[in-house]
Coordinates of C-alpha atoms in Angstrom, one line a residue:
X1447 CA -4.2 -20.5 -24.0
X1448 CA -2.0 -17.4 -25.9
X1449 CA -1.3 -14.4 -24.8
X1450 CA -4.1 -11.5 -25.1
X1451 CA -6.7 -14.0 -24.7
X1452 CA -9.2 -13.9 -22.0
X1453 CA -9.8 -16.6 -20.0
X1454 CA -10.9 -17.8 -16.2
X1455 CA -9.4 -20.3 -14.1
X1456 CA -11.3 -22.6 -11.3
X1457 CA -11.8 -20.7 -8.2
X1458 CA -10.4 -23.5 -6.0
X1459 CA -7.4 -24.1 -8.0
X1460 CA -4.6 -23.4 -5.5
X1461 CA -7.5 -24.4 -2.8
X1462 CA -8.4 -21.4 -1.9
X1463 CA -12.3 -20.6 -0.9
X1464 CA -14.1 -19.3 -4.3
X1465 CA -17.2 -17.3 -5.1
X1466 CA -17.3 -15.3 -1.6
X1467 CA -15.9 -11.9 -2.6
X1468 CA -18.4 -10.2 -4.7
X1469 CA -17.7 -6.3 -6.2
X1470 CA -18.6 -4.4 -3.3
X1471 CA -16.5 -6.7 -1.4
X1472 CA -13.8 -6.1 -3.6
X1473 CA -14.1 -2.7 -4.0
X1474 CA -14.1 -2.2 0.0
X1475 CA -10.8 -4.5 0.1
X1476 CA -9.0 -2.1 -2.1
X1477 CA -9.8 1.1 -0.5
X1478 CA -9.6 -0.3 3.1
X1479 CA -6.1 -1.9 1.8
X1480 CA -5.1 2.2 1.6
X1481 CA -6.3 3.0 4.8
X1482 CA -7.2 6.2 4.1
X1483 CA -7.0 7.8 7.2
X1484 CA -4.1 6.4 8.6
X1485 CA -2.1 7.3 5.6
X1486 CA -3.2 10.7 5.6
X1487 CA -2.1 11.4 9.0
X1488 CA 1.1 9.8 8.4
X1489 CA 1.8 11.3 5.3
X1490 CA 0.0 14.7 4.8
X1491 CA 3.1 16.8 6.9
X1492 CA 5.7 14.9 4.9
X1493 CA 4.4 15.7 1.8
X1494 CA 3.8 19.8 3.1
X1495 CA 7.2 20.0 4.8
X1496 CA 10.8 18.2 5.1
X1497 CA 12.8 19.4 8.5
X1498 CA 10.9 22.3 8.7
X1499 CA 11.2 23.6 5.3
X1500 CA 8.7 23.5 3.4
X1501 CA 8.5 20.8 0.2
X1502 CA 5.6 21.3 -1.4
X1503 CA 3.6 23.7 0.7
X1504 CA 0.1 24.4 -0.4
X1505 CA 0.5 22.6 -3.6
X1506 CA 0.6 19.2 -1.6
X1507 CA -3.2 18.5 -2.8
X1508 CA -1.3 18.9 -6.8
X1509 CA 1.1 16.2 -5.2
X1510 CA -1.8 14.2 -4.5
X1511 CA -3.7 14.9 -7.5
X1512 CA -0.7 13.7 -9.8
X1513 CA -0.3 10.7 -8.0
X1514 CA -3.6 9.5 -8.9
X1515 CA -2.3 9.9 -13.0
X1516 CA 0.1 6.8 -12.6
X1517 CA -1.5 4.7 -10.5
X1518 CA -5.0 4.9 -12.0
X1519 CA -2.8 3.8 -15.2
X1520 CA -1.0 0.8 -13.3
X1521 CA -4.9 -0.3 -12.3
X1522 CA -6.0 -0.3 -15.9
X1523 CA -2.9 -3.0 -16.1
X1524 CA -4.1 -4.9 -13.5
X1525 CA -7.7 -4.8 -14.8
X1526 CA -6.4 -5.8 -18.1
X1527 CA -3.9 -8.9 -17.2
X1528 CA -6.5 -10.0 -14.6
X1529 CA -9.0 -10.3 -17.5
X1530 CA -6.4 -12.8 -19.1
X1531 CA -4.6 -14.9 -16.3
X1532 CA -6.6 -14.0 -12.5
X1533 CA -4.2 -15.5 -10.1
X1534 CA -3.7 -14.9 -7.1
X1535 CA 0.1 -14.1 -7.7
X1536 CA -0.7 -11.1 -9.7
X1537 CA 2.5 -9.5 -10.9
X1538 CA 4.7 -12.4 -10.1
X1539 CA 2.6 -14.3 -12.4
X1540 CA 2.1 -12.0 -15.0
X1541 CA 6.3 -10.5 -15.2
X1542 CA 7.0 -14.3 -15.3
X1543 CA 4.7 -14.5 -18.1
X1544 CA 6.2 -11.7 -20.3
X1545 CA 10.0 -11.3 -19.0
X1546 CA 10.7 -14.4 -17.9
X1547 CA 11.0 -16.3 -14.4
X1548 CA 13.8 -14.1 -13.1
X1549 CA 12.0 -10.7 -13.6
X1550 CA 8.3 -12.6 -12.4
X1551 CA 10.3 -13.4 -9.2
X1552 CA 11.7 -10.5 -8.2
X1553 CA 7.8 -9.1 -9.0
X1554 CA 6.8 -10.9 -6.4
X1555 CA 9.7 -10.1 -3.9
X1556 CA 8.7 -6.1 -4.7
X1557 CA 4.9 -7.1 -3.3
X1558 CA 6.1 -8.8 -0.3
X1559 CA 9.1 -6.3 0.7
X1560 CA 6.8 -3.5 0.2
X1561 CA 4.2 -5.3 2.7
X1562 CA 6.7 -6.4 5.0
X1563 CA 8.1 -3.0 5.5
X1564 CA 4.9 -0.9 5.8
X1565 CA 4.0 -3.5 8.5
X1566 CA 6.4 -1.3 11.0
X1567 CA 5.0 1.8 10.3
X1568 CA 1.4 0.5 10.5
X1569 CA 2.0 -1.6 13.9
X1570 CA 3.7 2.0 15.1
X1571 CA 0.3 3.6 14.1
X1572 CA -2.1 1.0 15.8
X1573 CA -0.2 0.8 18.8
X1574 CA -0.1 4.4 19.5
X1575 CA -3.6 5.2 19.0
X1576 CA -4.6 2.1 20.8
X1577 CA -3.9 4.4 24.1
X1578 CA -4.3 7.8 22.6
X1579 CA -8.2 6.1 21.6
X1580 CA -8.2 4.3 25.7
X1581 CA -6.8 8.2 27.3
X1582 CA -9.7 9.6 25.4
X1583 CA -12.1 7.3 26.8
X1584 CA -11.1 8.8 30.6
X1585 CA -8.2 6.7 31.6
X1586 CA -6.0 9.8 30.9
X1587 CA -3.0 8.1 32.2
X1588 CA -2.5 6.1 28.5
X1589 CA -1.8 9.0 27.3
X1590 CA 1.5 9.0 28.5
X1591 CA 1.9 5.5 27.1
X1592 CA 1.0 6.6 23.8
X1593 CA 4.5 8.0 23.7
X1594 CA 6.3 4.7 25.5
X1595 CA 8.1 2.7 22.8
X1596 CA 8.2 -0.3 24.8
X1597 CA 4.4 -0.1 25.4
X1598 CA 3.6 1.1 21.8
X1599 CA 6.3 -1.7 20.2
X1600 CA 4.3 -4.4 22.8
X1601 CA 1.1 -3.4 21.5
X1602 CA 1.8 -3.6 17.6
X1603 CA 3.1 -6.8 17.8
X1604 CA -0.3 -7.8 19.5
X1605 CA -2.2 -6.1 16.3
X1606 CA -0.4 -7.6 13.9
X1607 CA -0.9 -11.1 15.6
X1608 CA -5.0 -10.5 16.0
X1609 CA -5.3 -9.0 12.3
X1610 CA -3.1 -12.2 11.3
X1611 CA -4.9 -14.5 12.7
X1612 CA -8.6 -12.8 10.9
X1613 CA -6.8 -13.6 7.9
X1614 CA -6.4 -17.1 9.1
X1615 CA -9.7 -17.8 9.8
X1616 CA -10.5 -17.1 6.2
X1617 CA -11.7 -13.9 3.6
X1618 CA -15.2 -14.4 4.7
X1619 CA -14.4 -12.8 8.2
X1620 CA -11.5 -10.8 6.9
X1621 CA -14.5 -8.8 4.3
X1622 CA -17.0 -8.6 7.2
X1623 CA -14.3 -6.8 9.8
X1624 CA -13.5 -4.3 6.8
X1625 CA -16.7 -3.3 6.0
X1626 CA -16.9 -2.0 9.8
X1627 CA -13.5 -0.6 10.0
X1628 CA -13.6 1.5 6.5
X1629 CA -16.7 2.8 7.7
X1630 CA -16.0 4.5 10.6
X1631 CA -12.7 6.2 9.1
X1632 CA -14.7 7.2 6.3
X1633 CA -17.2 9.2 8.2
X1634 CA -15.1 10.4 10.3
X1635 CA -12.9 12.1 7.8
X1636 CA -15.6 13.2 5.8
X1637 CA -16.7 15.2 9.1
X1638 CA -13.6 16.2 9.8
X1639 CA -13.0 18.0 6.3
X1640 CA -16.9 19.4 6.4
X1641 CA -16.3 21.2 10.4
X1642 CA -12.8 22.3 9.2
X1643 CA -14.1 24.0 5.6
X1644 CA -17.0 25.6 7.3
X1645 CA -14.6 26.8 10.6
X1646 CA -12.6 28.4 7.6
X1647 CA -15.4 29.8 5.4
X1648 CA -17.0 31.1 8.5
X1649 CA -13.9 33.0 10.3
X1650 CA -13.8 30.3 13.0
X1651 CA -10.4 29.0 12.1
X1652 CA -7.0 29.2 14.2
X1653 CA -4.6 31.7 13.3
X1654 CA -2.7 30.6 10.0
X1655 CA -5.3 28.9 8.4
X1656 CA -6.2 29.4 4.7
X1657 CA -9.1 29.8 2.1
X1658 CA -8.9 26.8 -0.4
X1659 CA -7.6 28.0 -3.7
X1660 CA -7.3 26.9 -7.3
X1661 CA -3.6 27.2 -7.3
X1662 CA -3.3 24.4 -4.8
X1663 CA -3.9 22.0 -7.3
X1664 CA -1.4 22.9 -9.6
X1665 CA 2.4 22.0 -8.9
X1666 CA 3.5 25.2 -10.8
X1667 CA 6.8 26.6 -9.1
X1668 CA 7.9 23.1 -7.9
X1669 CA 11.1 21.6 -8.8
X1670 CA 10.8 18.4 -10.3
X1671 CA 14.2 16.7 -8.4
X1672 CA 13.8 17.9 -5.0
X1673 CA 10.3 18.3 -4.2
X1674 CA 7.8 16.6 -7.0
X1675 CA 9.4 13.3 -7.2
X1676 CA 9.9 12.5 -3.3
X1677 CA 7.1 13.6 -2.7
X1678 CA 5.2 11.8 -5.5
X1679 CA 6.7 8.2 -3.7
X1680 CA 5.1 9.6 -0.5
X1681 CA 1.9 10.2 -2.3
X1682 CA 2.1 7.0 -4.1
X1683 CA 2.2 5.2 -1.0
X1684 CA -1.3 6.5 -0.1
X1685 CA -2.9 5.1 -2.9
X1686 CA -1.2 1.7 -2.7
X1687 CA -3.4 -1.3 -1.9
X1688 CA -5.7 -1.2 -4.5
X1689 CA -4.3 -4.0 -5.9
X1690 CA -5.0 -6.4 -2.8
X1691 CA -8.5 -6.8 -4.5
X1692 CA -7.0 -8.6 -6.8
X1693 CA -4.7 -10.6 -5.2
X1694 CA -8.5 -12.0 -4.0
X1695 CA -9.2 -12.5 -7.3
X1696 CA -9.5 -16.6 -7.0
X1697 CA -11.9 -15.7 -4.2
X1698 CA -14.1 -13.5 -6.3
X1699 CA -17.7 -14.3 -7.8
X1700 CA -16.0 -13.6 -11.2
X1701 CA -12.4 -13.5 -10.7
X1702 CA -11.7 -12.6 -14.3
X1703 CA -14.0 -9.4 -14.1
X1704 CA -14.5 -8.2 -10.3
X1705 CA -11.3 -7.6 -9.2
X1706 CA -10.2 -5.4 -11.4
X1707 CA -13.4 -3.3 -12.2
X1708 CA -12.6 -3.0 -8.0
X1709 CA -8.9 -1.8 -8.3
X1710 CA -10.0 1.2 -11.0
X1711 CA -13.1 2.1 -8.5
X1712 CA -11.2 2.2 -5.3
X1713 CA -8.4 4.9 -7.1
X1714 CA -11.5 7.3 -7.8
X1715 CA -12.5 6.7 -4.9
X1716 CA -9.2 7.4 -3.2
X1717 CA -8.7 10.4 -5.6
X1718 CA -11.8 12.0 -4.1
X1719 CA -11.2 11.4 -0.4
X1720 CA -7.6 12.5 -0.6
X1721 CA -8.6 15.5 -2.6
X1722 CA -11.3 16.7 -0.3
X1723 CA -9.5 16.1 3.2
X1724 CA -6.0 17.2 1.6
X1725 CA -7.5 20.6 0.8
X1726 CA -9.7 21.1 4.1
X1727 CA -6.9 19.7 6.1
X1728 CA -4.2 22.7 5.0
X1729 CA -7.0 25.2 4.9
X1730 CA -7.5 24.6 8.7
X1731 CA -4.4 24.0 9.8
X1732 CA -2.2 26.1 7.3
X1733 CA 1.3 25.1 6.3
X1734 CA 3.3 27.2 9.3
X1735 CA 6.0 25.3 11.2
X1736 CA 5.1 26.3 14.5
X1737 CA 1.5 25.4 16.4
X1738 CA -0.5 22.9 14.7
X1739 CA 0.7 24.1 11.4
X1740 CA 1.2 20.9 8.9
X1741 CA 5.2 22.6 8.5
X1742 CA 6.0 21.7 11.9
X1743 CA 8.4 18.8 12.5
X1744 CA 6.2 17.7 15.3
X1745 CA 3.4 17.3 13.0
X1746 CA 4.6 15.2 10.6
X1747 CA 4.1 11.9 11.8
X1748 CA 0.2 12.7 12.7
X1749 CA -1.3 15.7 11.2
X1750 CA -4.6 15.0 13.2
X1751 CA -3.8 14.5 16.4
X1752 CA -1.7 18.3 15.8
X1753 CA -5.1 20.0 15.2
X1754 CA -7.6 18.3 16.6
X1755 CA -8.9 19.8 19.5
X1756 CA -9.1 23.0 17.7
X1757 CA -11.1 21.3 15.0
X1758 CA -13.5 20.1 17.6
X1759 CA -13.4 22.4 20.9
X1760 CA -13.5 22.2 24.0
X1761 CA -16.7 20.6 25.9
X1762 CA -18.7 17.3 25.6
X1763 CA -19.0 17.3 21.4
X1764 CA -14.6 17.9 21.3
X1765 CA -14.6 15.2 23.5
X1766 CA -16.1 13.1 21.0
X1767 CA -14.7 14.4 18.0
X1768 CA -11.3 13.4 19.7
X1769 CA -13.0 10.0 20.6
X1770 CA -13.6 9.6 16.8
X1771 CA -10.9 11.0 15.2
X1772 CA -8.9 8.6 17.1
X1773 CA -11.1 5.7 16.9
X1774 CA -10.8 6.5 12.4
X1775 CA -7.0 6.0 12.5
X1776 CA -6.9 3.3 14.9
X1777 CA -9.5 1.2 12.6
X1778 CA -7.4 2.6 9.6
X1779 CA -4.5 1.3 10.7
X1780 CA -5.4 -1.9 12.0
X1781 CA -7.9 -2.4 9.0
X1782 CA -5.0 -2.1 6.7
X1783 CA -2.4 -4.0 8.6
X1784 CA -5.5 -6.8 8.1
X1785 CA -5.5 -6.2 4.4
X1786 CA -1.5 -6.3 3.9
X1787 CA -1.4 -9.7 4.9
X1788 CA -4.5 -10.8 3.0
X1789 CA -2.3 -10.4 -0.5
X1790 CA 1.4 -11.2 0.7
X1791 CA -0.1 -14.6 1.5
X1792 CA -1.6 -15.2 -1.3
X1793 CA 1.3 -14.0 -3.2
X1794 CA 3.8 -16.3 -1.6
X1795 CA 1.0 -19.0 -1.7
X1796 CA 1.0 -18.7 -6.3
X1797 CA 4.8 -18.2 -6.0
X1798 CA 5.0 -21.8 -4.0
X1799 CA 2.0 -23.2 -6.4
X1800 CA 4.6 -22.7 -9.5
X1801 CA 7.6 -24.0 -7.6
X1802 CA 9.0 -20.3 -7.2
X1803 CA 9.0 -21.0 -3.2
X1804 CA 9.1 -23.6 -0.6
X1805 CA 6.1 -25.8 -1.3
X1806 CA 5.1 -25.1 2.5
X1807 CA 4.1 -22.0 1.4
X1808 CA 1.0 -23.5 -0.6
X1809 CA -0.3 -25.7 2.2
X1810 CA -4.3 -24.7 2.9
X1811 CA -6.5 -25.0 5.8
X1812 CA -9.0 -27.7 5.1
X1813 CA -11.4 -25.7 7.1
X1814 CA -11.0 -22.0 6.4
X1815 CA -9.7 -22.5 3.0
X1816 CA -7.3 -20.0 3.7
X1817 CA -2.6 -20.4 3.2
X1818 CA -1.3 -20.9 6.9
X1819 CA 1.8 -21.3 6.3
X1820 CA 2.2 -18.0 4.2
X1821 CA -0.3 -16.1 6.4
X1822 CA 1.8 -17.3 9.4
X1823 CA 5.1 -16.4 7.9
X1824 CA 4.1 -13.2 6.8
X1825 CA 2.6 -12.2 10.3
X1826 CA 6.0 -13.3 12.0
X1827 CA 8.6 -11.4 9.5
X1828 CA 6.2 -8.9 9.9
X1829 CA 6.8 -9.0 13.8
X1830 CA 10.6 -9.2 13.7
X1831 CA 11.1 -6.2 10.8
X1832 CA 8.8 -4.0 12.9
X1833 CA 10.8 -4.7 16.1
X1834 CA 14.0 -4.1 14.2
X1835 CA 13.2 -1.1 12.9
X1836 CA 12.0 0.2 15.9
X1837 CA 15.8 -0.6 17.5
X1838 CA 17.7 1.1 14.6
X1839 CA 15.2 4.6 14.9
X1840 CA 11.9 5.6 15.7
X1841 CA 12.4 8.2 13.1
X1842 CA 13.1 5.6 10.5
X1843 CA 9.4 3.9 11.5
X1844 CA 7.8 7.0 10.0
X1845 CA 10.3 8.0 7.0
X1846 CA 9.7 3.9 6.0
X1847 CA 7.0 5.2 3.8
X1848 CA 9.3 6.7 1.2
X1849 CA 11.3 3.2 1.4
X1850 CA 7.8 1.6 0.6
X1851 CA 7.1 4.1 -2.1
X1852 CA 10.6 3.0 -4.0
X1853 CA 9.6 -0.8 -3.8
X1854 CA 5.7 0.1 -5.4
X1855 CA 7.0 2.2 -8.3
X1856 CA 9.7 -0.9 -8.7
X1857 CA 6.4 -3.5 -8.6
X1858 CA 3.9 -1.3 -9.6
X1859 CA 6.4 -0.4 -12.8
X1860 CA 7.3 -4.1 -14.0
X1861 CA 3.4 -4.8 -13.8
X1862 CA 2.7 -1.5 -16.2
X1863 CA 5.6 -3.0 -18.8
X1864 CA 4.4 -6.2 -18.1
X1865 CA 0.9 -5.5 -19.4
X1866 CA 2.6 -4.3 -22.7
X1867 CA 4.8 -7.2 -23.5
X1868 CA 1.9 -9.6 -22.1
X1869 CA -0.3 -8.1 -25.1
X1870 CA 2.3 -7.5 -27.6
X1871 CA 0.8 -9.6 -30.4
X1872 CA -3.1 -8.3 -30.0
X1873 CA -2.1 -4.7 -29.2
X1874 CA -3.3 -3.4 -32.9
X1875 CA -6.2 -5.7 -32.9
X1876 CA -8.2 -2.2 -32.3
X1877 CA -8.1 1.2 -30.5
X1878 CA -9.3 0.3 -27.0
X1879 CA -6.6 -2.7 -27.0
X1880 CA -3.9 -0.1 -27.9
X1881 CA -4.7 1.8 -25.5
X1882 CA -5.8 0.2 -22.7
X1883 CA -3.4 -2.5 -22.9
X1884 CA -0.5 -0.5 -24.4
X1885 CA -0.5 3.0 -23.9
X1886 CA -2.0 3.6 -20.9
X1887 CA -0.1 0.9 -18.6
X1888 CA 3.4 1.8 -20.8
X1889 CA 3.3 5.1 -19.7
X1890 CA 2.9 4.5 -15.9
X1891 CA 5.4 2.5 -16.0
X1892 CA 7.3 5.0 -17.3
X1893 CA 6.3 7.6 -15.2
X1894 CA 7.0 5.6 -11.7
X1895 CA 10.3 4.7 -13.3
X1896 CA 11.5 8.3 -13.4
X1897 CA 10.2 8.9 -10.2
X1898 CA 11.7 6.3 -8.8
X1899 CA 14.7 7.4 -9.9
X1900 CA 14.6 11.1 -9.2
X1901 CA 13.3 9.8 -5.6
X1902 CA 16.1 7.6 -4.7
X1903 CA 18.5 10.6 -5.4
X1904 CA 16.9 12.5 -3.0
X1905 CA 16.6 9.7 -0.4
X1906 CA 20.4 8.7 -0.7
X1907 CA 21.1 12.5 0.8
X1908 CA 22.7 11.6 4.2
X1909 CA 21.2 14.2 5.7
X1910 CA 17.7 13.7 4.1
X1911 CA 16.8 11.7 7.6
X1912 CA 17.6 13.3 11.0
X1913 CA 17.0 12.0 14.2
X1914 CA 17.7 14.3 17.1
X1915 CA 20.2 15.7 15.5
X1916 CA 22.0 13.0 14.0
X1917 CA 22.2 11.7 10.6
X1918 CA 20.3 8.6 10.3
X1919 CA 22.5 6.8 7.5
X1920 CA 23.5 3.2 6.3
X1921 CA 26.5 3.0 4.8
X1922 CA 27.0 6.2 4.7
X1923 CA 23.3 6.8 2.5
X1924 CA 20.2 7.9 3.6
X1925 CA 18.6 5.0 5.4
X1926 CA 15.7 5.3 3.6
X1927 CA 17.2 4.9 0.2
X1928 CA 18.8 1.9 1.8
X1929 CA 16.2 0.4 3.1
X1930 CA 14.1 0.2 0.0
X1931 CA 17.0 -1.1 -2.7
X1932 CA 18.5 -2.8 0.5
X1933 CA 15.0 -4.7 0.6
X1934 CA 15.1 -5.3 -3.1
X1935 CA 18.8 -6.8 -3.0
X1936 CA 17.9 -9.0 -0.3
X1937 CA 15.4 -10.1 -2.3
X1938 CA 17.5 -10.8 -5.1
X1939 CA 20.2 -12.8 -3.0
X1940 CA 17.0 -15.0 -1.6
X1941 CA 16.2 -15.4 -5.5
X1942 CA 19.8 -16.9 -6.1
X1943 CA 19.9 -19.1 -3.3
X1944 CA 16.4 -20.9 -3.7
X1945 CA 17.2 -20.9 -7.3
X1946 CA 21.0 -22.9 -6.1
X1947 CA 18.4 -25.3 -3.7
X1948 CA 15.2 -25.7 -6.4
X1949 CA 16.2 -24.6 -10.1
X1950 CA 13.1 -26.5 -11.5
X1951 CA 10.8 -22.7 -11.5
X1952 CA 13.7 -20.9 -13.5
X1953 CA 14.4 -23.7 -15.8
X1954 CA 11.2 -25.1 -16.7
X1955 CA 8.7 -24.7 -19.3
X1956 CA 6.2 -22.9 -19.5
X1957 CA 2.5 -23.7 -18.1
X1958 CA -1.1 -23.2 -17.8
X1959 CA -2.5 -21.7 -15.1
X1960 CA -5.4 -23.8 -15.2
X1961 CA -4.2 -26.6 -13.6
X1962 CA -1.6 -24.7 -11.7
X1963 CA -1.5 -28.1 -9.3
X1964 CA 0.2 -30.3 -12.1
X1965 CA 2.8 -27.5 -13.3
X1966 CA 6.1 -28.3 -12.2
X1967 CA 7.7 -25.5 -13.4
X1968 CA 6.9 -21.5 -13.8
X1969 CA 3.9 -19.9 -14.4

């Protein structure tokens, strides 16, 4: 096989359970992978406001809107390398391909940091509204649990051992659960934006709300350095996951076809759900920084729960719209801590197929079809990051997402360049190649580049993170700049020392992927 050449692979090559994931499947994968709801809520007031001044304001659905350019241009990558190699490794496959085995590994490392990381803030998420969702049944008393962190920590280590166990027990059960979960938030929020446009449109609002304008979706008066790029790698963040479709691919009915027809579906999908409730969320609420205002501090980690009895009211019906708003961003949450696992272990299950890792990592269930050891390992470091976290700063749990955002435009990036060096020699063989597999992917790697950069600027401030008054720092530099590169050198000195232990992966020839099993060396 050469490069730019389309191709499939056996479904069961690395063992894993073929033909079960069909386009819808895929496509419900991808978005649930985003959770939309939960990532709205955790991300809307950050994106408004930072310390209680404001950072992008109204023009956060602009944010939102030019997030979508890069990362619908990273899908088209993914669609396009899928078509030619659909393993299960995605960019750790395909960087090792075009750069070499260094740059393929550290690919992968960016995939599982980024999940690891995001597995605190999403455990934080699930284990709060697992008692805000039981107070609002009656027992009113869990309320005050909601805000316990030993109760809350307790009860997102329990989530993310149920959600990795699903995984466990194979993608079969893992699709069925998401199809329920991404339901619900999707109704939900779909209400939610329709009651709040029409309590605006008709007067009914609370004070500081706004009508929706034009102007909102246009980042015009924005500075590029302190506001646009920071919050682009907030905003990035909410549209990350789409790519877990593919890292189903050797699961899918067609895995060199579905998967990534999926990944450029879910972002339009995304795009129009974030859109809509991005909009009717700040038009309701308004942008102030006291009340319910999305500006307010107290908001930022759940812009929901800040307005939502007066979205709903008082009375039998706000009981239930409570009931179901939290109900939405406890199935988010949970539905994506689910899907994170789903492509970190099938990630670390390619990497150990080609040598790159431990060969424990490959070992299969002979029942469920599904990586144990991988799943395992990934549910456990999951466990220990999140309890870590929590220890350093319950602030840091909720600024994490713009340490998650610096490791997706890093692997989100390479898999954009990637694409272009992949197809090198075909590029010119007509227009839609050039574009689709050079332009397009090219320039969102470029663009996720420089906002990386401009982001990590920002996120280095020392006083870019406060908790209760206090600097939260590393080494002097804004923990959440350290946390991301810090994750990314970690990775690096893992790299060195599995290279010291197994050297075959970074030595070794090159190889098919269709017989993955006898390769000895890198992909």
């Amino acid at each position: 096989m050469t490069k730019g050449e389309a191709t499939s692979i056996p479904a069961n090559s690395k063992g894993l359970k073929g033909g079960v994931v069909g386009l819808l499947s895929s496509i419900v994968i991808g978005t649930a992978s985003t959770a939309p709801a939960y990532s709205l809520a955790a991300t809307l007031g950050l994106i408004v406001a930072h310390r209680g001044a404001l950072l992008c304001g109204v023009k956060a659905p602009a944010i939102v809107l030019l997030s979508f350019i890069p990362m619908y241009l990273i899908a088209v990558a993914y669609q396009e390398l899928n078509k030619a190699e659909p393993d299960c490794g995605t960019t750790f496959t395909w960087a090792s391909r075009a750069f070499g085995p260094i740059t393929g590994w550290l690919g992968g490392w960016g995939i599982i940091a980024a999940d690891v990381i995001v597995m605190a803030n999403l455990a934080q998420i699930a284990g709060t509204y697992s008692f805000t969702f039981v107070a609002d049944l009656g027992w009113h008393s869990a309320a005050s649990l909601a805000s316990s962190t030993v109760w809350t920590t307790l009860t997102g280590v329990i989530w993310i051992a149920a959600m990795t166990y699903i995984c466990y027990r194979g993608i079969e059960v893992s699709a069925r659960l998401q199809y329920v979960l991404l339901s619900v938030e999707v109704v939900v929020l779909a209400a939610i934006s329709a009651i709040a446009l029409i309590k605006v449109y008709t007067n009914s609002a609370p004070p500081g709300s706004l009508r929706p304008s034009l102007s909102w979706l246009w980042p015009g008066g924005l500075d590029f350095g302190t506001s646009i790029a920071p919050a682009l790698l907030i905003t990035i963040f909410i549209y990350w996951g789409f790519d877990s479709a593919v890292a189903c691919n050797e699961e899918s009915d067609d895995p060199g076809r579905t998967p990534g027809r999926a990944a450029v579906l879910s972002t339009f999908l995304l795009l129009a759900t974030y859109a809509l409730v991005t909009v009717s969320t700040i038009a309701f609420a308004g942008i102030g920084v006291e009340g319910s205002g999305l500006g307010n501090p107290d908001n930022s980690d759940d812009v929901f729960a800040a307005f939502g009895s007066a979205l709903f009211g008082d009375g039998v019906l706000g009981k239930i719209g409570l009931l179901l708003l939290s109900a939405s961003i406890l199935t988010s949450a949970s539905a994506s801590t689910q899907t994170t696992i789903m492509p970190t272990a099938r990630t670390t299950l390619s990497m150990a197929v080609f040598k790159a890792l431990p060969g424990s990592f490959a070992k299969m269930h002979p029942r469920y079809l599904t990586p144990t050891v991988s799943t395992i390992t990934m549910g456990a470091a999951s466990i220990l990051f999140y309890v870590l976290f929590t220890v350093i700063s319950s602030s840091l749990l909720s600024a994490l997402i713009g340490s998650v955002g610096l490791v997706i435009a890093f692997y989100y990036g390479l898999t954009g360049y990637a694409c272009v060096r992949y197809y090198r020699k075909t590029l010119t063989n007509s227009l839609r190649d050039f574009m689709m597999r050079g332009v397009l992917p090219l320039l969102g790697g470029v663009l996720l580049t420089i906002v990386f950069i401009f982001g990590l600027i920002e996120y280095a401030r020392a006083d870019w993170l406060v908790d209760q008054g206090r600097n939260v720092t590393i080494f002097g530099f804004g923990a959440v700049a350290v946390v991301g590169v810090g994750s990314m050198v970690l990775g690096a000195v893992l790299m060195l020392a599995w290279w010291a232990i197994s050297p075959s992966f970074f030595h070794g020839r090159r190889c098919r992927v269709r017989a993955p099993k006898r390769c000895r060396n890198r992909p």
